[in-house]
N, CA, C and O of each residue as an XYZ file, in Angstrom:
768
protein
N     118.957     71.064     82.817
C     119.918     72.128     83.021
C     119.187     73.447     83.263
O     118.158     73.716     82.643
N     119.712     74.248     84.148
C     119.111     75.538     84.460
C     119.677     76.582     83.503
O     120.877     76.854     83.503
N     118.796     77.167     82.685
C     119.254     78.204     81.763
C     118.319     79.410     81.710
O     118.591     80.367     80.985
N     117.219     79.378     82.469
C     116.260     80.479     82.558
C     115.563     80.764     81.224
O     115.122     81.889     80.987
N     115.460     79.748     80.345
C     114.766     79.952     79.072
C     113.269     79.712     79.179
O     112.490     80.263     78.401
N     112.867     78.894     80.136
C     111.450     78.559     80.289
C     110.999     78.981     81.685
O     111.146     78.230     82.649
N     110.449     80.188     81.782
C     110.016     80.726     83.073
C     108.554     81.096     82.976
O     108.121     81.727     82.012
N     107.800     80.700     83.979
C     106.384     81.072     84.002
C     105.946     81.432     85.413
O     106.394     80.843     86.397
N     105.061     82.415     85.482
C     104.447     82.764     86.759
C     103.514     81.626     87.139
O     102.740     81.150     86.308
N     103.585     81.186     88.401
C     102.754     80.080     88.856
C     101.602     80.587     89.704
O     100.439     80.327     89.395
N     101.921     81.315     90.781
C     100.849     81.817     91.633
C     101.385     82.792     92.663
O     102.583     82.858     92.936
N     100.444     83.554     93.230
C     100.711     84.430     94.365
C      99.981     83.858     95.561
O      98.883     83.316     95.433
N     100.594     83.979     96.719
C      99.924     83.441     97.898
C     100.188     84.293     99.127
O     101.133     85.080     99.179
N      99.316     84.109    100.120
C      99.482     84.795    101.396
C      99.667     83.813    102.544
O     100.010     84.208    103.658
N      99.437     82.528    102.271
C      99.611     81.500    103.296
C     100.496     80.399    102.737
O     100.388     80.029    101.568
N     101.365     79.885    103.584
C     102.318     78.878    103.126
C     101.655     77.559    102.746
O     102.226     76.788    101.976
N     100.472     77.287    103.266
C      99.795     76.046    102.874
C      99.214     76.135    101.463
O      98.626     75.168    100.978
N      99.370     77.277    100.804
C      98.920     77.462     99.424
C     100.065     77.276     98.424
O      99.899     77.546     97.235
N     101.220     76.819     98.901
C     102.377     76.682     98.018
C     102.061     75.786     96.831
O     101.278     74.844     96.951
N     102.670     76.075     95.683
C     102.359     75.307     94.473
C     102.853     73.870     94.553
O     103.787     73.537     95.283
N     102.192     73.049     93.781
C     102.574     71.643     93.628
C     103.031     71.458     92.178
O     102.499     72.142     91.304
N     103.953     70.603     91.883
C     104.679     69.803     92.859
C     105.668     70.660     93.635
O     106.090     71.718     93.169
N     106.030     70.191     94.821
C     107.044     70.903     95.579
C     108.393     70.668     94.918
O     108.800     69.534     94.667
N     109.065     71.767     94.648
C     110.384     71.750     94.018
C     111.320     72.610     94.857
O     110.860     73.359     95.719
N     112.624     72.516     94.618
C     113.539     73.414     95.323
C     113.158     74.875     95.064
O     112.612     75.213     94.014
N     113.458     75.728     96.044
C     113.121     77.147     95.940
C     114.329     78.001     96.296
O     115.128     77.649     97.163
N     114.444     79.122     95.612
C     115.332     80.197     96.039
C     114.451     81.422     96.174
O     113.477     81.576     95.437
N     114.787     82.294     97.114
C     113.940     83.473     97.295
C     114.775     84.742     97.293
O     115.978     84.735     97.552
N     114.086     85.822     96.991
C     114.689     87.146     96.941
C     113.941     88.033     97.920
O     112.720     88.178     97.851
N     114.703     88.626     98.838
C     114.119     89.441     99.892
C     114.931     90.725    100.016
O     116.120     90.748     99.698
N     114.292     91.779    100.473
C     114.985     93.047    100.676
C     113.981     94.142    100.967
O     112.770     93.925    100.958
N     114.514     95.322    101.224
C     113.645     96.467    101.498
C     112.766     96.773    100.289
O     113.056     96.357     99.168
N     111.702     97.499    100.538
C     110.842     97.956     99.446
C     111.664     98.793     98.472
O     112.493     99.608     98.878
N     111.422     98.581     97.191
C     112.077     99.327     96.100
C     113.586     99.110     96.003
O     114.308     99.988     95.530
N     114.063     97.952     96.447
C     115.491     97.661     96.346
C     115.846     97.065     94.985
O     117.021     96.982     94.627
N     114.824     96.649     94.226
C     115.067     96.141     92.882
C     114.828     94.652     92.700
O     115.338     94.059     91.749
N     114.061     94.037     93.593
C     113.799     92.590     93.473
C     113.085     92.248     92.172
O     113.494     91.331     91.461
N     112.028     92.975     91.859
C     111.251     92.677     90.650
C     112.076     92.908     89.390
O     112.009     92.112     88.453
N     112.846     93.979     89.357
C     113.706     94.248     88.198
C     114.771     93.172     88.047
O     115.075     92.752     86.930
N     115.339     92.722     89.162
C     116.333     91.651     89.126
C     115.727     90.389     88.538
O     116.332     89.753     87.674
N     114.536     90.021     88.998
C     113.898     88.807     88.483
C     113.613     88.927     86.993
O     113.852     87.979     86.246
N     113.112     90.066     86.550
C     112.883     90.254     85.115
C     114.188     90.114     84.330
O     114.199     89.536     83.244
N     115.288     90.639     84.876
C     116.587     90.518     84.198
C     117.019     89.052     84.124
O     117.499     88.600     83.085
N     116.851     88.313     85.211
C     117.189     86.883     85.195
C     116.345     86.129     84.180
O     116.832     85.244     83.477
N     115.063     86.498     84.118
C     114.124     85.793     83.248
C     114.209     86.256     81.799
O     113.590     85.655     80.921
N     114.973     87.326     81.538
C     115.125     87.820     80.176
C     113.888     88.505     79.633
O     113.611     88.436     78.436
N     113.144     89.165     80.506
C     111.922     89.854     80.099
C     111.753     91.120     80.927
O     112.417     91.300     81.948
N     110.878     91.977     80.488
C     110.553     93.169     81.272
C     109.138     93.108     81.815
O     108.704     94.010     82.531
N     108.415     92.042     81.477
C     106.980     92.043     81.746
C     106.494     90.962     82.702
O     105.370     91.056     83.194
N     107.290     89.948     82.981
C     106.789     88.830     83.780
C     106.545     89.231     85.236
O     105.539     88.843     85.831
N     107.465     90.004     85.801
C     107.333     90.460     87.186
C     106.976     91.939     87.149
O     107.660     92.734     86.505
N     105.912     92.301     87.836
C     105.482     93.695     87.841
C     106.471     94.549     88.622
O     106.810     94.246     89.765
N     106.929     95.632     87.977
C     107.868     96.566     88.589
C     107.116     97.848     88.876
O     106.346     98.329     88.045
N     107.346     98.402     90.064
C     106.660     99.630     90.437
C     107.632    100.582     91.117
O     108.535    100.153     91.834
N     107.443    101.862     90.890
C     108.207    102.876     91.603
C     107.616    103.167     92.963
O     108.193    103.913     93.753
N     106.464    102.578     93.237
C     105.790    102.790     94.514
C     106.226    101.720     95.502
O     106.023    100.532     95.249
N     106.829    102.119     96.636
C     107.240    101.122     97.625
C     106.051    100.324     98.146
O     104.943    100.845     98.274
N     106.302     99.053     98.443
C     105.275     98.218     99.064
C     104.287     97.609     98.100
O     103.250     97.108     98.534
N     104.569     97.631     96.787
C     103.623     97.090     95.803
C     103.519     95.568     95.873
O     102.427     95.012     95.757
N     104.661     94.892     96.064
C     104.617     93.433     96.185
C     104.112     93.101     97.580
O     104.813     93.306     98.572
N     102.880     92.581     97.647
C     102.274     92.295     98.944
C     101.994     90.811     99.128
O     101.445     90.398    100.150
N     102.369     90.021     98.147
C     102.140     88.587     98.201
C     103.458     87.867     97.953
O     104.431     88.469     97.499
N     103.480     86.581     98.253
C     104.625     85.740     97.917
C     104.370     85.219     96.506
O     103.409     84.485     96.277
N     105.230     85.599     95.557
C     105.027     85.277     94.146
C     105.989     84.184     93.694
O     107.203     84.294     93.861
N     105.415     83.121     93.113
C     106.176     81.958     92.661
C     106.329     81.964     91.145
O     105.364     82.168     90.408
N     107.573     81.732     90.689
C     107.890     81.613     89.275
C     108.624     80.288     89.069
O     109.628     80.017     89.727
N     108.119     79.472     88.157
C     108.737     78.185     87.844
C     109.807     78.399     86.772
O     109.534     78.972     85.717
N     111.020     77.935     87.053
C     112.154     78.123     86.149
C     112.589     76.771     85.596
O     112.999     75.881     86.342
N     112.491     76.634     84.273
C     112.955     75.439     83.559
C     112.397     74.142     84.145
O     113.058     73.104     84.109
N     111.191     74.206     84.678
C     110.536     73.042     85.300
C     111.419     72.363     86.344
O     111.284     71.167     86.600
N     112.328     73.143     86.947
C     113.320     72.590     87.861
C     113.197     73.135     89.280
O     113.335     72.388     90.248
N     112.938     74.437     89.404
C     112.875     75.064     90.721
C     112.005     76.317     90.642
O     111.635     76.776     89.561
N     111.691     76.854     91.818
C     110.914     78.087     91.905
C     111.809     79.241     92.341
O     112.605     79.107     93.270
N     111.668     80.377     91.658
C     112.181     81.655     92.143
C     111.013     82.313     92.861
O     109.915     82.413     92.311
N     111.247     82.756     94.074
C     110.175     83.306     94.888
C     110.489     84.760     95.217
O     111.545     85.078     95.764
N     109.551     85.629     94.871
C     109.655     87.068     95.118
C     108.869     87.372     96.390
O     107.643     87.257     96.414
N     109.587     87.763     97.452
C     108.938     88.062     98.726
C     108.618     89.551     98.827
O     109.291     90.372     98.203
N     107.594     89.906     99.610
C     107.278     91.325     99.812
C     108.468     92.061    100.423
O     109.208     91.508    101.237
N     108.634     93.308    100.019
C     109.694     94.131    100.593
C     109.383     94.480    102.037
O     108.224     94.643    102.416
N     110.422     94.591    102.826
C     110.225     94.971    104.223
C     110.636     96.422    104.431
O     111.369     96.997    103.625
N     110.156     97.001    105.516
C     110.596     98.334    105.908
C     109.819     99.486    105.318
O     110.240    100.635    105.451
N     108.700     99.220    104.672
C     107.919    100.323    104.114
C     107.084    100.941    105.222
O     106.083    100.365    105.649
N     107.495    102.113    105.687
C     106.927    102.729    106.888
C     105.497    103.223    106.711
O     104.782    103.381    107.701
N     105.064    103.469    105.493
C     103.722    104.028    105.298
C     102.615    102.989    105.398
O     101.434    103.335    105.384
N     102.986    101.733    105.496
C     101.971    100.702    105.693
C     101.482    100.749    107.132
O     102.255    101.049    108.041
N     100.208    100.456    107.346
C      99.723    100.367    108.725
C     100.517     99.307    109.494
O     100.916     98.286    108.934
N     100.734     99.564    110.768
C     101.518     98.654    111.608
C     100.988     97.223    111.536
O     101.761     96.266    111.513
N      99.663     97.087    111.500
C      99.042     95.762    111.430
C      99.487     95.022    110.165
O      99.774     93.826    110.210
N      99.541     95.739    109.036
C      99.993     95.140    107.772
C     101.471     94.758    107.846
O     101.864     93.692    107.373
N     102.291     95.635    108.442
C     103.719     95.345    108.581
C     103.936     94.064    109.384
O     104.772     93.235    109.024
N     103.186     93.906    110.466
C     103.306     92.711    111.309
C     102.861     91.473    110.543
O     103.483     90.416    110.646
N     101.776     91.608    109.768
C     101.278     90.478    108.971
C     102.336     90.023    107.965
O     102.593     88.827    107.831
N     102.951     90.979    107.257
C     104.002     90.649    106.294
C     105.178     89.987    106.990
O     105.712     88.988    106.507
N     105.585     90.550    108.139
C     106.723     90.009    108.873
C     106.481     88.551    109.253
O     107.361     87.708    109.078
N     105.300     88.256    109.766
C     104.981     86.876    110.157
C     104.957     85.950    108.943
O     105.435     84.817    109.008
N     104.400     86.438    107.837
C     104.346     85.626    106.623
C     105.765     85.312    106.130
O     106.057     84.173    105.767
N     106.635     86.310    106.119
C     108.008     86.110    105.653
C     108.761     85.174    106.595
O     109.475     84.278    106.144
N     108.602     85.378    107.898
C     109.264     84.499    108.866
C     108.819     83.054    108.680
O     109.642     82.138    108.682
N     107.526     82.856    108.521
C     107.013     81.496    108.337
C     107.577     80.892    107.053
O     107.985     79.730    107.038
N     107.602     81.669    105.991
C     108.151     81.178    104.728
C     109.608     80.744    104.913
O     109.992     79.657    104.480
N     110.410     81.584    105.549
C     111.838     81.306    105.681
C     112.140     80.168    106.655
O     113.073     79.394    106.438
N     111.357     80.066    107.723
C     111.655     79.092    108.778
C     111.002     77.731    108.574
O     111.511     76.722    109.062
N     109.892     77.693    107.865
C     109.144     76.443    107.732
C     109.091     75.981    106.281
O     108.031     75.624    105.768
N     110.227     75.993    105.643
C     110.276     75.693    104.218
C     111.453     74.767    103.926
O     112.582     75.220    103.737
N     111.181     73.490    103.894
C     112.236     72.508    103.637
C     112.761     72.581    102.203
O     113.847     72.074    101.921
N     112.019     73.195    101.308
C     112.427     73.286     99.902
C     113.385     74.453     99.642
O     114.011     74.518     98.584
N     113.501     75.370    100.603
C     114.299     76.579    100.406
C     115.795     76.252    100.391
O     116.342     75.749    101.372
N     116.440     76.545     99.271
C     117.856     76.238     99.095
C     118.760     77.449     99.303
O     119.905     77.296     99.729
N     118.263     78.647     99.008
C     119.094     79.838     99.175
C     118.206     81.061     99.297
O     117.171     81.184     98.642
N     118.649     81.952    100.154
C     118.016     83.257    100.317
C     118.970     84.279     99.717
O     120.155     84.305    100.048
N     118.452     85.112     98.842
C     119.226     86.219     98.299
C     118.670     87.506     98.894
O     117.540     87.903     98.610
N     119.480     88.145     99.718
C     119.103     89.399    100.367
C     119.627     90.547     99.520
O     120.837     90.706     99.361
N     118.717     91.347     98.977
C     119.110     92.481     98.150
C     119.312     93.714     99.014
O     118.485     94.044     99.864
N     120.432     94.386     98.775
C     120.751     95.633     99.464
C     121.170     96.631     98.398
O     121.978     96.313     97.526
N     120.626     97.828     98.466
C     120.890     98.884     97.491
C     122.328     99.385     97.649
O     122.700     99.896     98.706
N     123.125     99.236     96.604
C     124.540     99.627     96.641
C     124.730    101.130     96.783
O     125.828    101.583     97.107
N     123.686    101.909     96.549
C     123.810    103.368     96.605
C     123.806    103.915     98.027
O     124.178    105.066     98.254
N     123.387    103.094     98.981
C     123.214    103.589    100.349
C     124.078    102.804    101.325
O     124.418    101.646    101.084
N     124.424    103.450    102.426
C     125.097    102.733    103.503
C     124.148    101.677    104.039
O     122.938    101.744    103.819
N     124.702    100.708    104.739
C     123.893     99.642    105.304
C     122.841    100.237    106.238
O     123.171    100.908    107.216
N     121.575     99.983    105.924
C     120.463    100.495    106.724
C     120.257     99.601    107.942
O     120.548     98.406    107.899
N     119.757    100.184    109.021
C     119.561     99.399    110.249
C     118.595     98.242    110.017
O     118.764     97.172    110.601
N     117.590     98.441    109.174
C     116.625     97.365    108.929
C     117.271     96.206    108.167
O     116.916     95.048    108.387
N     118.218     96.507    107.271
C     118.960     95.445    106.582
C     119.892     94.728    107.562
O     120.033     93.506    107.514
N     120.515     95.485    108.433
C     121.382     94.891    109.454
C     120.568     93.952    110.349
O     121.024     92.861    110.689
N     119.365     94.384    110.725
C     118.489     93.541    111.547
C     118.128     92.256    110.802
O     118.113     91.177    111.394
N     117.841     92.369    109.515
C     117.507     91.182    108.725
C     118.700     90.222    108.680
O     118.526     89.015    108.850
N     119.896     90.744    108.455
C     121.086     89.893    108.411
C     121.310     89.213    109.763
O     121.620     88.023    109.816
N     121.154     89.961    110.849
C     121.329     89.383    112.183
C     120.282     88.304    112.443
O     120.588     87.270    113.037
N     119.050     88.541    112.000
C     117.989     87.547    112.187
C     118.297     86.284    111.378
O     118.157     85.172    111.888
N     118.714     86.452    110.120
C     119.072     85.299    109.285
C     120.219     84.506    109.915
O     120.191     83.275    109.941
N     121.230     85.224    110.423
C     122.351     84.557    111.090
C     121.875     83.803    112.331
O     122.255     82.653    112.551
N     121.046     84.455    113.134
C     120.529     83.846    114.369
C     119.736     82.573    114.065
O     119.769     81.615    114.837
N     119.029     82.571    112.940
C     118.225     81.407    112.551
C     119.039     80.367    111.780
O     118.508     79.335    111.369
N     120.340     80.645    111.585
C     121.228     79.749    110.825
C     120.714     79.490    109.409
O     120.772     78.365    108.913
N     120.215     80.535    108.774
C     119.718     80.419    107.406
C     120.822     80.808    106.427
O     121.542     81.782    106.645
N     120.946     80.048    105.362
C     121.975     80.243    104.356
C     121.549     81.354    103.394
O     120.518     81.243    102.730
N     122.340     82.418    103.321
C     121.979     83.517    102.429
C     123.212     84.129    101.781
O     124.337     83.990    102.263
N     122.958     84.806    100.677
C     123.961     85.612     99.990
C     123.397     87.019     99.876
O     122.182     87.215     99.885
N     124.281     87.984     99.769
C     123.851     89.373     99.600
C     124.063     89.774     98.149
O     125.135     89.573     97.579
N     123.023     90.343     97.567
C     123.117     90.923     96.236
C     123.089     92.435     96.398
O     122.112     92.997     96.893
N     124.165     93.085     95.979
C     124.201     94.549     95.987
C     123.550     95.022     94.698
O     124.141     94.929     93.622
N     122.338     95.526     94.812
C     121.573     95.925     93.630
C     121.910     97.353     93.211
O     122.491     98.128     93.972
N     121.531     97.670     91.992
C     121.679     99.013     91.419
C     123.142     99.466     91.372
O     123.445    100.639     91.593
N     124.037     98.525     91.082
C     125.467     98.828     91.036
C     125.834     99.811     89.928
O     126.863    100.484     90.005
N     124.997     99.894     88.905
C     125.264    100.835     87.818
C     125.080    102.281     88.261
O     125.479    103.201     87.547
N     124.487    102.489     89.416
C     124.201    103.841     89.908
C     125.340    104.402     90.759
O     125.275    105.550     91.198
N     126.394    103.593     90.999
C     127.527    104.061     91.802
C     128.814    103.900     91.000
O     128.877    103.113     90.055
N     129.837    104.656     91.390
C     131.135    104.541     90.713
C     131.787    103.206     91.071
O     131.449    102.581     92.076
N     132.721    102.788     90.233
C     133.458    101.539     90.504
C     134.164    101.627     91.860
O     134.191    100.652     92.612
N     134.732    102.793     92.168
C     135.434    102.988     93.432
C     134.482    102.811     94.619
O     134.808    102.125     95.588
N     133.313    103.430     94.535
C     132.319    103.303     95.603
C     131.853    101.861     95.734
O     131.712    101.351     96.845
N     131.616    101.206     94.611
C     131.183     99.811     94.640
C     132.242     98.924     95.299
O     131.910     98.076     96.127
N     133.510     99.115     94.936
C     134.585     98.318     95.539
C     134.668     98.541     97.044
O     134.868     97.591     97.800
N     134.516     99.791     97.485
C     134.526    100.088     98.924
C     133.349     99.415     99.623
O     133.492     98.896    100.731
N     132.193     99.424     98.977
C     131.001     98.794     99.558
C     131.202     97.288     99.683
O     130.868     96.698    100.711
N     131.743     96.671     98.646
C     132.000     95.226     98.687
C     132.997     94.898     99.795
O     132.792     93.945    100.547
N     134.075     95.679     99.904
C     135.063     95.451    100.967
C     134.436     95.608    102.346
O     134.731     94.837    103.259
N     133.572     96.604    102.497
C     132.890     96.808    103.778
C     132.091     95.561    104.159
O     132.193     95.078    105.286
N     131.305     95.046    103.229
C     130.481     93.873    103.521
C     131.344     92.644    103.792
O     131.025     91.849    104.677
N     132.425     92.480    103.046
C     133.302     91.324    103.272
C     133.960     91.395    104.649
O     134.226     90.367    105.272
N     134.218     92.610    105.115
C     134.792     92.772    106.452
C     133.719     92.571    107.524
O     133.964     91.933    108.548
N     132.535     93.117    107.279
C     131.446     93.056    108.259
C     130.889     91.644    108.392
O     130.594     91.199    109.501
N     130.744     90.943    107.286
C     130.200     89.577    107.291
C     131.026     88.706    106.336
O     130.592     88.422    105.219
N     132.201     88.288    106.775
C     133.106     87.561    105.880
C     132.577     86.214    105.398
O     133.033     85.711    104.371
N     131.637     85.629    106.106
C     131.150     84.297    105.728
C     130.043     84.334    104.676
O     129.616     83.285    104.194
N     129.576     85.525    104.318
C     128.457     85.654    103.379
C     128.979     86.100    102.014
O     129.773     87.036    101.913
N     128.522     85.419    100.977
C     128.916     85.779     99.614
C     128.265     87.101     99.212
O     127.074     87.309     99.445
N     129.049     87.991     98.610
C     128.571     89.298     98.159
C     128.577     89.294     96.633
O     129.610     89.060     96.005
N     127.408     89.558     96.046
C     127.263     89.529     94.591
C     126.820     90.899     94.086
O     125.690     91.309     94.352
N     127.679     91.617     93.365
C     127.237     92.884     92.771
C     126.282     92.602     91.619
O     126.436     91.619     90.895
N     125.281     93.487     91.457
C     124.280     93.239     90.419
C     123.727     94.547     89.876
O     123.491     95.506     90.610
N     123.530     94.550     88.567
C     122.831     95.631     87.878
C     122.034     95.023     86.733
O     122.535     94.167     86.004
N     120.806     95.464     86.579
C     119.982     94.961     85.474
C     120.532     95.430     84.128
O     120.140     94.910     83.083
N     121.437     96.410     84.147
C     121.998     96.953     82.909
C     123.328     96.306     82.520
O     123.881     96.609     81.463
N     123.834     95.427     83.364
C     125.132     94.794     83.120
C     124.942     93.310     82.819
O     124.717     92.514     83.731
N     125.031     92.939     81.547
C     124.829     91.542     81.153
C     125.774     90.585     81.876
O     125.388     89.466     82.212
N     127.008     91.023     82.116
C     127.966     90.174     82.815
C     127.518     89.847     84.231
O     127.702     88.724     84.699
N     126.932     90.819     84.913
C     126.443     90.594     86.280
C     125.213     89.687     86.278
O     125.046     88.857     87.171
N     124.361     89.851     85.278
C     123.177     88.983     85.162
C     123.636     87.542     84.931
O     123.134     86.617     85.570
N     124.584     87.356     84.023
C     125.109     86.020     83.732
C     125.781     85.411     84.962
O     125.610     84.223     85.234
N     126.541     86.213     85.704
C     127.200     85.714     86.921
C     126.185     85.222     87.936
O     126.395     84.188     88.569
N     125.086     85.949     88.100
C     124.059     85.519     89.050
C     123.380     84.239     88.571
O     123.094     83.349     89.372
N     123.122     84.144     87.276
C     122.546     82.903     86.732
C     123.466     81.714     87.012
O     122.998     80.644     87.400
N     124.766     81.901     86.816
C     125.728     80.822     87.068
C     125.758     80.464     88.547
O     125.831     79.287     88.902
N     125.702     81.471     89.408
C     125.673     81.236     90.857
C     124.457     80.397     91.235
O     124.570     79.454     92.018
N     123.312     80.733     90.691
C     122.083     79.986     90.991
C     122.187     78.564     90.448
O     121.773     77.613     91.112
N     122.739     78.414     89.243
C     122.870     77.083     88.634
C     123.794     76.173     89.439
O     123.654     74.951     89.391
N     124.742     76.763     90.183
C     125.665     75.962     91.000
C     125.009     75.379     92.249
O     125.540     74.443     92.846
N     123.865     75.920     92.649
C     123.188     75.404     93.839
C     122.754     73.968     93.587
O     122.412     73.607     92.461
N     122.767     73.170     94.608
C     122.361     71.765     94.480
C     120.842     71.678     94.514
O     120.235     71.613     95.583
N     120.233     71.677     93.322
C     118.759     71.640     93.271
C     118.283     70.423     92.522
O     117.077     70.221     92.376
C-alpha cells in the first residue's frame, strides 16, 4: 500500500541510462524554477530535509529519484525557464527532460506545477501544449495556494478547467494538510 511512510533518496542523474534499478513505476514533478517542486515533495514525504529547497532559481540541475514505500519512484525534474542560465545549459536541460518524458515506459503520471499566484505564463502554456502534442498524461498542480485568496484560487481553477477541460487541476499548499492528503490519495489511485 502507498502511504509515503518509507521514502528514501536513491540517486541523481543526468543521463537516462543511469536510471535506478530495479525499474519501478515513476511519477514526476515538473515546472518552472522556484514553483515549489522540492517543497511539495518534502510535504508529501512528511519531512523538511529529504529534498533540498532553495530560494535560488535553477538549483535542481539533475533528475532526482526518491523511492516511495518500495513501490514506485517520485522523480524531481529540473525547473525550466530560468533565464539566467547560459543558453547551452538551458538546451541541455530541455533535451534531458524531453528524453526522460518521451523515452520512459515506467512513467505513469506527470504532475505539472504552476504557481497559483501568477497568471498562466507563456512558458507553462508551451509546456502544456508540448505535453498535449506528445499525448502525455499529466495533471496540473496549482502550487502555493495559501498565498492567494479563496476567491482568486477559485477563479484560477475555473480558468484552467475552461482552458484545458481534459486535465485534472489539483490545488496544493505545503501548509494545508488536507491538500497534502488529497494529493497522496490521488497518487495512490494511479495504477502502479
